[in-house]
PDB file of C-alpha atoms in Angstrom:
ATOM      1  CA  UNK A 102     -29.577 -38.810   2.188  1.00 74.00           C
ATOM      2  CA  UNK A 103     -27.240 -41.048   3.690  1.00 82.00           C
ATOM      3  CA  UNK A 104     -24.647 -40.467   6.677  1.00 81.00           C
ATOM      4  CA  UNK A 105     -21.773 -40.744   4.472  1.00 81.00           C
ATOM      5  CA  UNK A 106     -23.730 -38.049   1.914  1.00 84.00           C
ATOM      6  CA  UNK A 107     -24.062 -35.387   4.412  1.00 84.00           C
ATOM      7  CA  UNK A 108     -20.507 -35.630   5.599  1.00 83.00           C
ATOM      8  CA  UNK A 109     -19.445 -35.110   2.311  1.00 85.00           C
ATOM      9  CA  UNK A 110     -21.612 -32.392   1.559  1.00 85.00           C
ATOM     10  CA  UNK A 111     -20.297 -30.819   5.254  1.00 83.00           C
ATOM     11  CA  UNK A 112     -16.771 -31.480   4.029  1.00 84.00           C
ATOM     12  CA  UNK A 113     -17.211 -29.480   0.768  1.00 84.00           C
ATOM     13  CA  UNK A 114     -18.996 -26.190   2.838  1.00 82.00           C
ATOM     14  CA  UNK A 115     -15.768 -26.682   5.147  1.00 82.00           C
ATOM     15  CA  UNK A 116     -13.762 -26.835   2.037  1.00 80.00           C
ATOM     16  CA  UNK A 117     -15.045 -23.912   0.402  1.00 81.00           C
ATOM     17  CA  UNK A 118     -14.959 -21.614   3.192  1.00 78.00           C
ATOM     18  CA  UNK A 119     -11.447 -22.432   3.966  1.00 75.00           C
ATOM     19  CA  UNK A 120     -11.127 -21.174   0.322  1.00 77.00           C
ATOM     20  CA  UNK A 121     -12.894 -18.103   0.465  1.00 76.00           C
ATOM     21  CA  UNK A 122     -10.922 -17.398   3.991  1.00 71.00           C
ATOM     22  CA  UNK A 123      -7.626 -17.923   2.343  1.00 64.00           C
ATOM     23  CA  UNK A 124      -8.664 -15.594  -0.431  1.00 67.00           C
ATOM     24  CA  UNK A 125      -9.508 -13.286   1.801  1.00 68.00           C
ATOM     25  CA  UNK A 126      -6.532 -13.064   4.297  1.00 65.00           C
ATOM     26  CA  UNK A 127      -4.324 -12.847   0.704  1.00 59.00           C
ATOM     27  CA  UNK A 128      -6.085  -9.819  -0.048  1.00 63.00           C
ATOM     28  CA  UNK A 129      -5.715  -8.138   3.169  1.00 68.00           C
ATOM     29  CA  UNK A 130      -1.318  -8.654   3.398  1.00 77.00           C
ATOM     30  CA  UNK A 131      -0.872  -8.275  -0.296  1.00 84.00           C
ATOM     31  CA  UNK A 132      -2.256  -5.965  -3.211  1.00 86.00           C
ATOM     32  CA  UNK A 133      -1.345  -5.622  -7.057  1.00 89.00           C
ATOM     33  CA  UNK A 134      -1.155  -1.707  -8.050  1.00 91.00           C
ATOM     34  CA  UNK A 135      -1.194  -0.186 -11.375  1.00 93.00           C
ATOM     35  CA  UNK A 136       1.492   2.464 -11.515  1.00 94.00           C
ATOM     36  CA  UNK A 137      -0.378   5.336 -13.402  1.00 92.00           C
ATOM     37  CA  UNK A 138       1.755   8.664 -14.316  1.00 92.00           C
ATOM     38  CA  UNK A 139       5.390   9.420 -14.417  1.00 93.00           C
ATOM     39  CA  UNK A 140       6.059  10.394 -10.644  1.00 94.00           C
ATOM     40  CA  UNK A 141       8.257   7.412 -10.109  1.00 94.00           C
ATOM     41  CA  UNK A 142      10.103   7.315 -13.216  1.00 94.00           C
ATOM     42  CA  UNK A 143      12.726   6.185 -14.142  1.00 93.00           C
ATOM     43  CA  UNK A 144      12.510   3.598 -11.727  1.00 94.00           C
ATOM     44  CA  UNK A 145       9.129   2.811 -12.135  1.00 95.00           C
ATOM     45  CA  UNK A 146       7.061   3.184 -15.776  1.00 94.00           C
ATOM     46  CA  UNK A 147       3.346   4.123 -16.301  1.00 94.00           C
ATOM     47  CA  UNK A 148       1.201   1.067 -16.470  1.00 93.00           C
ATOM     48  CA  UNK A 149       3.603  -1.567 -14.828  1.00 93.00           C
ATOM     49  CA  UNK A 150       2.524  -3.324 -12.071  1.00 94.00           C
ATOM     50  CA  UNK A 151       4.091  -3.960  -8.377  1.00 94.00           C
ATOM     51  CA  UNK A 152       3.717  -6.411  -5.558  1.00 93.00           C
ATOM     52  CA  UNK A 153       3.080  -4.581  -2.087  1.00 93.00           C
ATOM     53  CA  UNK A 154       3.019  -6.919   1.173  1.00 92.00           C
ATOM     54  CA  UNK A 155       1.751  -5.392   4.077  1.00 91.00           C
ATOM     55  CA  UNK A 156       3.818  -4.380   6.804  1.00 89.00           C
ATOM     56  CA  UNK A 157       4.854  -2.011   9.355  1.00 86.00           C
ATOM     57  CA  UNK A 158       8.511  -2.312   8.803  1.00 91.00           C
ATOM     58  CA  UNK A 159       9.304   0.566   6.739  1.00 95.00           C
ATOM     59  CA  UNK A 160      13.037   1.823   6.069  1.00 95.00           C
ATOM     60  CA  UNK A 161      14.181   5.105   4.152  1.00 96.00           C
ATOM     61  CA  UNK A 162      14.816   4.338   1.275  1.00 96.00           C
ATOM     62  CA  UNK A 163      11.695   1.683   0.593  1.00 97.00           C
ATOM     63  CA  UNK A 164       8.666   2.043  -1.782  1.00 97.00           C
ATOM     64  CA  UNK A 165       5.796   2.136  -0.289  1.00 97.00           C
ATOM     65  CA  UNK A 166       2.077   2.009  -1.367  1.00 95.00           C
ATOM     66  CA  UNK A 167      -0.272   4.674   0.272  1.00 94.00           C
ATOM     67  CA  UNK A 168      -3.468   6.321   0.269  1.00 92.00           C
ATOM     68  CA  UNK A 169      -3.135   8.942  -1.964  1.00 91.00           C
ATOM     69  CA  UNK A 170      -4.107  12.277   0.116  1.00 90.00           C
ATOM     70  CA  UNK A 171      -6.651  14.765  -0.331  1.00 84.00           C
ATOM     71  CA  UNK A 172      -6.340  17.269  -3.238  1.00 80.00           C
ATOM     72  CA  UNK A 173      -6.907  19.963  -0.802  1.00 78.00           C
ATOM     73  CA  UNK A 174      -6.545  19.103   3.178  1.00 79.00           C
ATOM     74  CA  UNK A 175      -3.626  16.774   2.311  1.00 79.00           C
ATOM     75  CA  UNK A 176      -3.005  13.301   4.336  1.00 77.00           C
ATOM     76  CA  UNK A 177      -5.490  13.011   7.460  1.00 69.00           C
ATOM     77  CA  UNK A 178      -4.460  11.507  10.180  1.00 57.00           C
ATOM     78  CA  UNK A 179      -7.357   9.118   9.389  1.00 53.00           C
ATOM     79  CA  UNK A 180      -7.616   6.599   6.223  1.00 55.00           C
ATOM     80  CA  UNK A 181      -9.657   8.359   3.247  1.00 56.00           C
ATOM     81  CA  UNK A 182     -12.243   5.683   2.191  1.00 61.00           C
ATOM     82  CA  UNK A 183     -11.944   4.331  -1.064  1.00 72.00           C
ATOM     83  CA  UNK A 184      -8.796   6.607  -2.004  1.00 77.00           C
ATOM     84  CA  UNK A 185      -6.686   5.716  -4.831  1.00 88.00           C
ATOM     85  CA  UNK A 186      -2.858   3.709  -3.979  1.00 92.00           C
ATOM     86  CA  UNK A 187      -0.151   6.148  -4.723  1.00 94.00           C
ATOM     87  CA  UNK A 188       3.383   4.754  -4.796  1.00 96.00           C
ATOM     88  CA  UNK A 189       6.091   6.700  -3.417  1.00 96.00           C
ATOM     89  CA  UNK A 190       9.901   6.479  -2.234  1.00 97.00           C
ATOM     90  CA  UNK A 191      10.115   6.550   1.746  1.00 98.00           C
ATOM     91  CA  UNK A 192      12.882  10.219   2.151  1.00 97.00           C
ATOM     92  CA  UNK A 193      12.963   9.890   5.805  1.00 97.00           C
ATOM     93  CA  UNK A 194      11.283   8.442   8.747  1.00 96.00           C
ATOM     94  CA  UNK A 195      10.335   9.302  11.976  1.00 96.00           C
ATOM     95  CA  UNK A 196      12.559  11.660  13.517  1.00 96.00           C
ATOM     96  CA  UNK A 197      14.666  11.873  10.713  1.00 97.00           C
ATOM     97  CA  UNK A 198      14.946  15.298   9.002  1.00 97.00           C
ATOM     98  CA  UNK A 199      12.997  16.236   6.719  1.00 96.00           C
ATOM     99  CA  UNK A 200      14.955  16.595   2.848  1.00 93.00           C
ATOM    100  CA  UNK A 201      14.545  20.503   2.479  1.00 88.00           C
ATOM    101  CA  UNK A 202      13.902  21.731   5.878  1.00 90.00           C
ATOM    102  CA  UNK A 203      15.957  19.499   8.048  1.00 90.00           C
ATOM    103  CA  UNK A 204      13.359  19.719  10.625  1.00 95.00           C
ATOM    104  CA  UNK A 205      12.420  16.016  12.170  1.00 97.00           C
ATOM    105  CA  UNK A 206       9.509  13.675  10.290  1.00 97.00           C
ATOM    106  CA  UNK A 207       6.842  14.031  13.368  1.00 96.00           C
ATOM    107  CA  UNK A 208       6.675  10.397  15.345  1.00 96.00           C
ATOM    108  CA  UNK A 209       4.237   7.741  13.207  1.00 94.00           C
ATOM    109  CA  UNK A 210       5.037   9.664  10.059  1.00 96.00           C
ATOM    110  CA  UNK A 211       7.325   9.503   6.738  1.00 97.00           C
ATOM    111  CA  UNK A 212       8.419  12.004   4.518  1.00 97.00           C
ATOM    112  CA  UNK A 213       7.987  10.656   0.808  1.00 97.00           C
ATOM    113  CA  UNK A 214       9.217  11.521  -2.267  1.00 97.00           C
ATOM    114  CA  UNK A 215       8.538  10.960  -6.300  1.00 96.00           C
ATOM    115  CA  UNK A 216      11.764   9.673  -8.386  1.00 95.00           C
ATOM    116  CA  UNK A 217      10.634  12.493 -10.600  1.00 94.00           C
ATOM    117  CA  UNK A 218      10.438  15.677  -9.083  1.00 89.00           C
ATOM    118  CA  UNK A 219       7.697  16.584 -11.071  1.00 85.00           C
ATOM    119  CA  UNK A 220       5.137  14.038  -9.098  1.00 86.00           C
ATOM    120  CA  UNK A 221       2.972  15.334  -6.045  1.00 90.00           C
ATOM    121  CA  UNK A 222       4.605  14.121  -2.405  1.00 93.00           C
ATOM    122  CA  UNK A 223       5.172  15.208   0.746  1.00 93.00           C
ATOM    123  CA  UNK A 224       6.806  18.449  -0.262  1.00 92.00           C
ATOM    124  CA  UNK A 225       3.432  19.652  -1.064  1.00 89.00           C
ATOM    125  CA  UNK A 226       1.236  17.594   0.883  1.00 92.00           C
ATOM    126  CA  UNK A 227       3.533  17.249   4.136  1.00 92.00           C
ATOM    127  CA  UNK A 228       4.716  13.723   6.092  1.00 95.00           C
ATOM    128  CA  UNK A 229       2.454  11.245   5.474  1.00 95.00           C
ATOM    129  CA  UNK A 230       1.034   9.014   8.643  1.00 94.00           C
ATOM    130  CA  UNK A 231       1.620   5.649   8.919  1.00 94.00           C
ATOM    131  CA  UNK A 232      -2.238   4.499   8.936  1.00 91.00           C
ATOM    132  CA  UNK A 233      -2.079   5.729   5.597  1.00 92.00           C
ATOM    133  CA  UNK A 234       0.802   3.292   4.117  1.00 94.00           C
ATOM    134  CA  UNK A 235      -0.338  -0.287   3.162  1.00 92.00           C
ATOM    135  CA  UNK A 236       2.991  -1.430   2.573  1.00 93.00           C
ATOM    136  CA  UNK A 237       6.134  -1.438   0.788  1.00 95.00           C
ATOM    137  CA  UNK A 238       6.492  -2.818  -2.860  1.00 94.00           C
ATOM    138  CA  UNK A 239       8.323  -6.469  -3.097  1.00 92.00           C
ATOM    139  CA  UNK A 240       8.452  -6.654  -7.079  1.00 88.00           C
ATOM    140  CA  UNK A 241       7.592  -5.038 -10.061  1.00 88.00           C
ATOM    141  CA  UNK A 242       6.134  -6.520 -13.119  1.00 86.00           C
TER     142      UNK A 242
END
């Protein structure tokens, strides 16, 4: 092989790991999630799609994807491997009371909320912590 054969051999690895990097770093601020059930109706449906970005900027009032909590012990203060996305309305944050008790959301958590009170939320599982919210969603499709 020739000088000019191995740089562009070198130039293609480069090129392809740039692309697998990219790829990568996409994944880890952004994620597609499938809105199963009718806890977020009528704002959103069952089987539509939204756009989360990560971030740590959360507001009331925002929807935010999260790991969905244990069926039992509730949200950890550690992320559950592997646990499904739920998507949820942020009620309150941090030190803002609580809808139904008025008592403060703890520091680093949120109080969140279904659009249809018959979903599963934080008024049976309590405030969720922050670790556990990936983002908030940017668009539905």
């Amino acid at each position: 092989m020739t000088s000019s054969e191995w740089l562009s051999m070198l130039a293609l690895v480069a090129v392809a790991a740039l692309m697998v990097e990219s790829v990568r770093q996409l994944r880890r601020r952004w994620a597609l999630v499938k809105v199963e059930g009718v806890s977020m109706e009528p704002t959103l449906r069952d089987g539509h799609e939204v756009l989360a970005k990560r971030t740590r900027r959360i507001a009331t009032g925002d929807i935010v994807v999260v790991a969905a909590p244990d069926p039992d012990l509730g949200w950890s203060e550690t992320k559950r491997a592997k646990a499904p996305w739920w998507i949820k309305r942020v009620a309150a944050g941090p030190g803002e009371p609580m809808p139904g008790t008025g008592e403060p959301v703890p520091p680093g958590h949120y109080f969140l909320l279904s659009d249809n009170p018959a979903g599963e939320d934080s008024r049976r599982h309590g405030p969720c912590p922050a670790a556990a919210v990936f983002g908030t969603m940017i668009r539905e499709f």
